[in-house]
XYZ file of C-alpha atoms in Angstrom:
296
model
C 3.603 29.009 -8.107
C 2.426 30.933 -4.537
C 4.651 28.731 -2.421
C 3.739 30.543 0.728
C -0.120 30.633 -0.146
C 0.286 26.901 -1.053
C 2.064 26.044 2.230
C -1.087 28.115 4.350
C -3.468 26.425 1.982
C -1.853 22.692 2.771
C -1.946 23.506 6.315
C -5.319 24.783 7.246
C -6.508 21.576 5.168
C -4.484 19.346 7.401
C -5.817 21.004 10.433
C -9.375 20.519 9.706
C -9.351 17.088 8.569
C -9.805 14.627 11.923
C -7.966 11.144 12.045
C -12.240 9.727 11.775
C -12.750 11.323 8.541
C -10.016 9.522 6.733
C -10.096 6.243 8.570
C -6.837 6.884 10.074
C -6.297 4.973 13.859
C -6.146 8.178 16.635
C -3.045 6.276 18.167
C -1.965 8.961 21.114
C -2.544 12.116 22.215
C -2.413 14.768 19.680
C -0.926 18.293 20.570
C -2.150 20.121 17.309
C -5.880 19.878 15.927
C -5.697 17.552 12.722
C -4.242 15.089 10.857
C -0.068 14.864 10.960
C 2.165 15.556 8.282
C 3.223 12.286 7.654
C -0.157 10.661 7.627
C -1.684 13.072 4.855
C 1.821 11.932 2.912
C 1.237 8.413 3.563
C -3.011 8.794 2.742
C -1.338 10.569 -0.512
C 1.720 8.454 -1.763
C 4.595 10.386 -1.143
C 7.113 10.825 0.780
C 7.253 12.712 4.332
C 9.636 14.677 3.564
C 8.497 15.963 0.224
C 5.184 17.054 1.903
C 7.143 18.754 4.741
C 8.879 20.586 2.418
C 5.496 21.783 0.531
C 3.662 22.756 4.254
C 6.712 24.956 4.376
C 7.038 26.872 1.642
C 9.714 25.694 -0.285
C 9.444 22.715 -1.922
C 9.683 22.092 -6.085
C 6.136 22.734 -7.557
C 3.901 19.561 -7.599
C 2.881 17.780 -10.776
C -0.794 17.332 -11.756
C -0.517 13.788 -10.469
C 1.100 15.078 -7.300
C -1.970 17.191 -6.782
C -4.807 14.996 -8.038
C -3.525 12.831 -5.020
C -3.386 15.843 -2.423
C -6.851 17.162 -3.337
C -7.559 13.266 -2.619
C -5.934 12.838 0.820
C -7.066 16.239 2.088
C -10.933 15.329 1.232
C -11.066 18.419 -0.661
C -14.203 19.703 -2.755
C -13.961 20.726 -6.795
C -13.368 24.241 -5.733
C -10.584 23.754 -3.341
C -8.939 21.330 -5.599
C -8.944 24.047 -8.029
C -7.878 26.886 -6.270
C -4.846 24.203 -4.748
C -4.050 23.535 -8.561
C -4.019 27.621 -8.936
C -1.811 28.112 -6.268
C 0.861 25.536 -7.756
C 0.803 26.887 -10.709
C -1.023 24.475 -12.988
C -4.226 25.034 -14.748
C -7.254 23.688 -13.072
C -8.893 20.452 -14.113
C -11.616 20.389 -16.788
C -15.148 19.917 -14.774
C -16.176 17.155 -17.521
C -15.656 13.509 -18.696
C -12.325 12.744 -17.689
C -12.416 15.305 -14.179
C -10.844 12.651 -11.465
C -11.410 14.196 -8.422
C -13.359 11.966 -6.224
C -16.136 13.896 -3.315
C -16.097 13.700 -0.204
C -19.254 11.629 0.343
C -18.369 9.214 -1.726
C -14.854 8.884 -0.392
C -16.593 8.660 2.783
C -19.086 5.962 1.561
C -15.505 3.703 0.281
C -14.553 4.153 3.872
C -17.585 2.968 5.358
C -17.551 -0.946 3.672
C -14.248 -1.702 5.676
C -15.639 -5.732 5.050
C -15.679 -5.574 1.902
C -13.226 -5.017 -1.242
C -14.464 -1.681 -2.696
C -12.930 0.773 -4.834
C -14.021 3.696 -7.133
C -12.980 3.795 -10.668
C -13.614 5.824 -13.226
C -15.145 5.007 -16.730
C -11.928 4.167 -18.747
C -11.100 1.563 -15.770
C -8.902 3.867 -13.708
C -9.216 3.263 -10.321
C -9.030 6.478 -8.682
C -9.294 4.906 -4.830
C -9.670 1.854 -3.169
C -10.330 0.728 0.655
C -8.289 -1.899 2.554
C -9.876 -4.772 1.600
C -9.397 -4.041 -1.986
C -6.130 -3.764 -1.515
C -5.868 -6.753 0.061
C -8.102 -8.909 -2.655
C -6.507 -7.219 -5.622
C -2.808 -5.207 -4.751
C -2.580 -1.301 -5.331
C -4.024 -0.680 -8.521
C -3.182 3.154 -7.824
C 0.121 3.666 -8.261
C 0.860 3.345 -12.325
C 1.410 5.755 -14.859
C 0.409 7.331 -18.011
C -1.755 4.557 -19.933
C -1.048 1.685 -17.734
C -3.500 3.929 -15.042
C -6.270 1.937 -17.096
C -6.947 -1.667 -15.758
C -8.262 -2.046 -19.392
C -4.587 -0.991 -20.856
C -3.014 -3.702 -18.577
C -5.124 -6.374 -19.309
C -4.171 -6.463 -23.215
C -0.971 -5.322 -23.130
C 0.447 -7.522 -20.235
C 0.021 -10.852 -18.120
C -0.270 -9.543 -14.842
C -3.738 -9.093 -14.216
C -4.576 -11.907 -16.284
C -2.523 -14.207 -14.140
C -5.301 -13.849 -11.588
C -7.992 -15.073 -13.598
C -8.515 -19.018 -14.609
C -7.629 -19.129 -18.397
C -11.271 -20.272 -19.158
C -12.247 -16.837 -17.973
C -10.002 -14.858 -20.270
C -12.474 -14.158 -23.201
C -15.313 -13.615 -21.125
C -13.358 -10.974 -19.270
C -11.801 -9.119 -22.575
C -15.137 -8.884 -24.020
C -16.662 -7.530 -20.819
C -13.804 -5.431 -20.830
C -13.901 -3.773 -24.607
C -17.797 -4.048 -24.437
C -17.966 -0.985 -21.296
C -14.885 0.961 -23.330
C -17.101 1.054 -25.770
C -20.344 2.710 -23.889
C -17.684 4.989 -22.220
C -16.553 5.936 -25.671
C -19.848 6.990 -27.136
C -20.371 8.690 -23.668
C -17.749 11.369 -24.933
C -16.536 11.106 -28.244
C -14.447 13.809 -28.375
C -12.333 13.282 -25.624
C -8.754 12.735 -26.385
C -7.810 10.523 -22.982
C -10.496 7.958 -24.067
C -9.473 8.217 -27.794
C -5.737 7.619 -26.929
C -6.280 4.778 -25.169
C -8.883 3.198 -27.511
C -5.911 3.706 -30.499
C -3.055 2.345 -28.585
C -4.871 -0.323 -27.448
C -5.778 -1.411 -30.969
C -2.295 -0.712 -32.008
C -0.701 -3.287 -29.406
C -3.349 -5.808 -29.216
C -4.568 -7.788 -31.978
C -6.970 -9.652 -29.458
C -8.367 -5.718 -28.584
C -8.528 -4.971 -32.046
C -10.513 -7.995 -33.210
C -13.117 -7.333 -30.393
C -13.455 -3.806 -31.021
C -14.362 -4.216 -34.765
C -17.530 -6.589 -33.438
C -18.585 -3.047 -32.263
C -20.814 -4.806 -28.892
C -21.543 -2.273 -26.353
C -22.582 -2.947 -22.573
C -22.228 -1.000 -19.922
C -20.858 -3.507 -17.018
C -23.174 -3.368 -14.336
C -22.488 -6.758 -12.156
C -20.504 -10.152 -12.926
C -19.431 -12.959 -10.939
C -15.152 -12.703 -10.251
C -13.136 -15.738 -9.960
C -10.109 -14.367 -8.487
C -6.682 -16.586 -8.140
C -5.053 -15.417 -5.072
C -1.534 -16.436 -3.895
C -2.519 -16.551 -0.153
C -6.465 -17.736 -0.246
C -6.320 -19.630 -3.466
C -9.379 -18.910 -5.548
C -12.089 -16.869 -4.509
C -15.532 -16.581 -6.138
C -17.185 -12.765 -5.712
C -20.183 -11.074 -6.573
C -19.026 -7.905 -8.402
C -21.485 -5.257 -8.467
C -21.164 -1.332 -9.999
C -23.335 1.178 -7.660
C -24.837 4.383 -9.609
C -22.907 7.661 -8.598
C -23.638 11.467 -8.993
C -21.100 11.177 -12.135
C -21.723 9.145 -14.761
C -17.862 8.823 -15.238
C -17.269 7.472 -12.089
C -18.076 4.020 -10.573
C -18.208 2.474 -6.748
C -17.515 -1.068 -7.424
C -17.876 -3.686 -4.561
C -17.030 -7.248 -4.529
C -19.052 -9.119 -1.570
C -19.441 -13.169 -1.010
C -22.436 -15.157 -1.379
C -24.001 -15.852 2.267
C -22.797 -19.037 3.584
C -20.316 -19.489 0.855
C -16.419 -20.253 1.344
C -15.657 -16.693 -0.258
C -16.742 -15.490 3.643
C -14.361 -17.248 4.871
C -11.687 -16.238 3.036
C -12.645 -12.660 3.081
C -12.121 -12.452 7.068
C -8.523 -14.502 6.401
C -7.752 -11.513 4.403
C -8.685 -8.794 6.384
C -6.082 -10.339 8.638
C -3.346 -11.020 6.060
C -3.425 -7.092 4.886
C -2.251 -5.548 1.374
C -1.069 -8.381 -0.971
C 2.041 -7.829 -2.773
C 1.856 -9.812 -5.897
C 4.130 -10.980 -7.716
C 5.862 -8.832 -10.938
C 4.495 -10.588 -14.476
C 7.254 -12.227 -16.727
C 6.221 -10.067 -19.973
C 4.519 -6.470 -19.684
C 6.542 -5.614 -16.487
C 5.181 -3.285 -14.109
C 7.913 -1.204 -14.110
C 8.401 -0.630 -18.453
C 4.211 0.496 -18.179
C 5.116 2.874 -15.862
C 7.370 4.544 -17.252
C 4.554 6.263 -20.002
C 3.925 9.520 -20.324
C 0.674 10.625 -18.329
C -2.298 11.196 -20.192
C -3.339 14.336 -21.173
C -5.674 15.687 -18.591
């Protein structure tokens, strides 16, 4: 690890990015050029102090995850995000199905729908970022570990995301669910991240395993979300996946019907902010968090 080339590397970053480019308010007057310290730790997930202690040269070395999320907050491109893994002391990223770093431009395009619950996810159902509004409509789907990343992983092996669906739209869902594992599958066959999670997911769910022997394949492309949620009740979206520049990577918006009461409810929760829902009664949170990461 080059702690003091790391520390130069964190700070020039920080001093090019502007407040604009990350959707971060200006608030007051700013002495230095940049973004602030806490601010990239905040756009990032950790904690001020840890990123202090990074910026100045002595801080432990970062995990992967730690710097997937840096190279996130800092905008940075696939060859700064590999020379910041370099400098840390980890081997770069593989540039092929399974990479995670998210561009600029389409970072910036999340950014731009502030009206609208968007987020960008990547083919095994990881979402790798997500605006406001999503987090408002759907919680922070960021923050989990190892195979719980996948929103796929949760749904079979726990309650809480099914909790915000009627029941009536449980198989529906599933099926949608195995149906574009499957497509991202056959995309790359030979990569172990979507093979682990295909074989623990057939290990822990007979309900997976059943559907995955029907061997249906469908790439989701748009569906219509009926979304219980504790503050606006139940909300009815269009849910649409836009193409991207990777074909492991998805920009996936949900957006009201004109004149419908989804508008309405929409606007009450761009007001209301982040919802914190609830922990499930089985599959806790916390127990799927504590897997190992995958393999990158």
């Amino acid at each position: 690890m080059e702690r003091n080339d790391l520390a130069d590397f964190l700070r020039r970053r920080r001093a090019r990015l502007q407040p604009a480019d990350v959707g971060v308010p200006v608030g007051g007057r700013r002495r230095t050029p940049g973004l602030r310290r806490f601010e990239v730790s905040q756009l990032a997930g950790m904690s001020p102090d840890y990123y202090a202690r990074l910026e100045q040269g002595r801080g432990p070395r970062p995990s992967v995850t730690m710097l997937t999320a840096l190279a996130r907050a800092l905008r940075l491109t696939i060859d700064e995000r590999d020379h910041l893994f370099r400098l840390a002391g980890h081997h770069a990223p593989p540039r092929v199905g399974g990479d995670e770093h998210v561009s600029r431009g389409l970072l910036r395009l999340l950014g731009g729908l502030p009206g609208l619950p968007a987020l960008i996810a990547s083919d095994l159902n990881i979402v790798l970022a997500q605006n406001p509004m999503a987090d408002a409509l759907l919680g922070e789907q960021t923050q989990f570990r190892g195979l719980a990343r996948s929103c796929t992983y949760r749904w079979f092996t726990g309650s809480e995301l099914r909790a915000r669906y009627r029941a009536e739209d449980h198989e529906h869902e599933s099926r949608a669910q195995v149906d574009d594992l499957r497509a991202a599958l056959a995309a790359r066959p030979a990569d172990p991240v979507a093979g682990k999670l295909v074989g623990a997911l057939r290990a822990r769910s007979a309900e997976f395993a059943e559907l995955w022997a029907q061997h249906d394949v469908a790439v989701r492309r748009s569906d219509r979300k009926r979304i219980l949620h504790p503050a606006v009740g139940l909300i009815e979206l269009d849910f649409d996946v836009l193409a991207t520049a990777r074909a492991d990577q998805r920009l996936i918006v949900y957006s009201p019907a004109p004149g419908s009461v989804a508008v309405s409810q929409l606007e009450l929760l761009a007001v209301l902010g982040e919802e914190r829902f609830p922990p499930a009664g089985t599959g806790p949170r916390g127990e799927a968090r504590t897997d190992r990461p995958l393999p990158n």
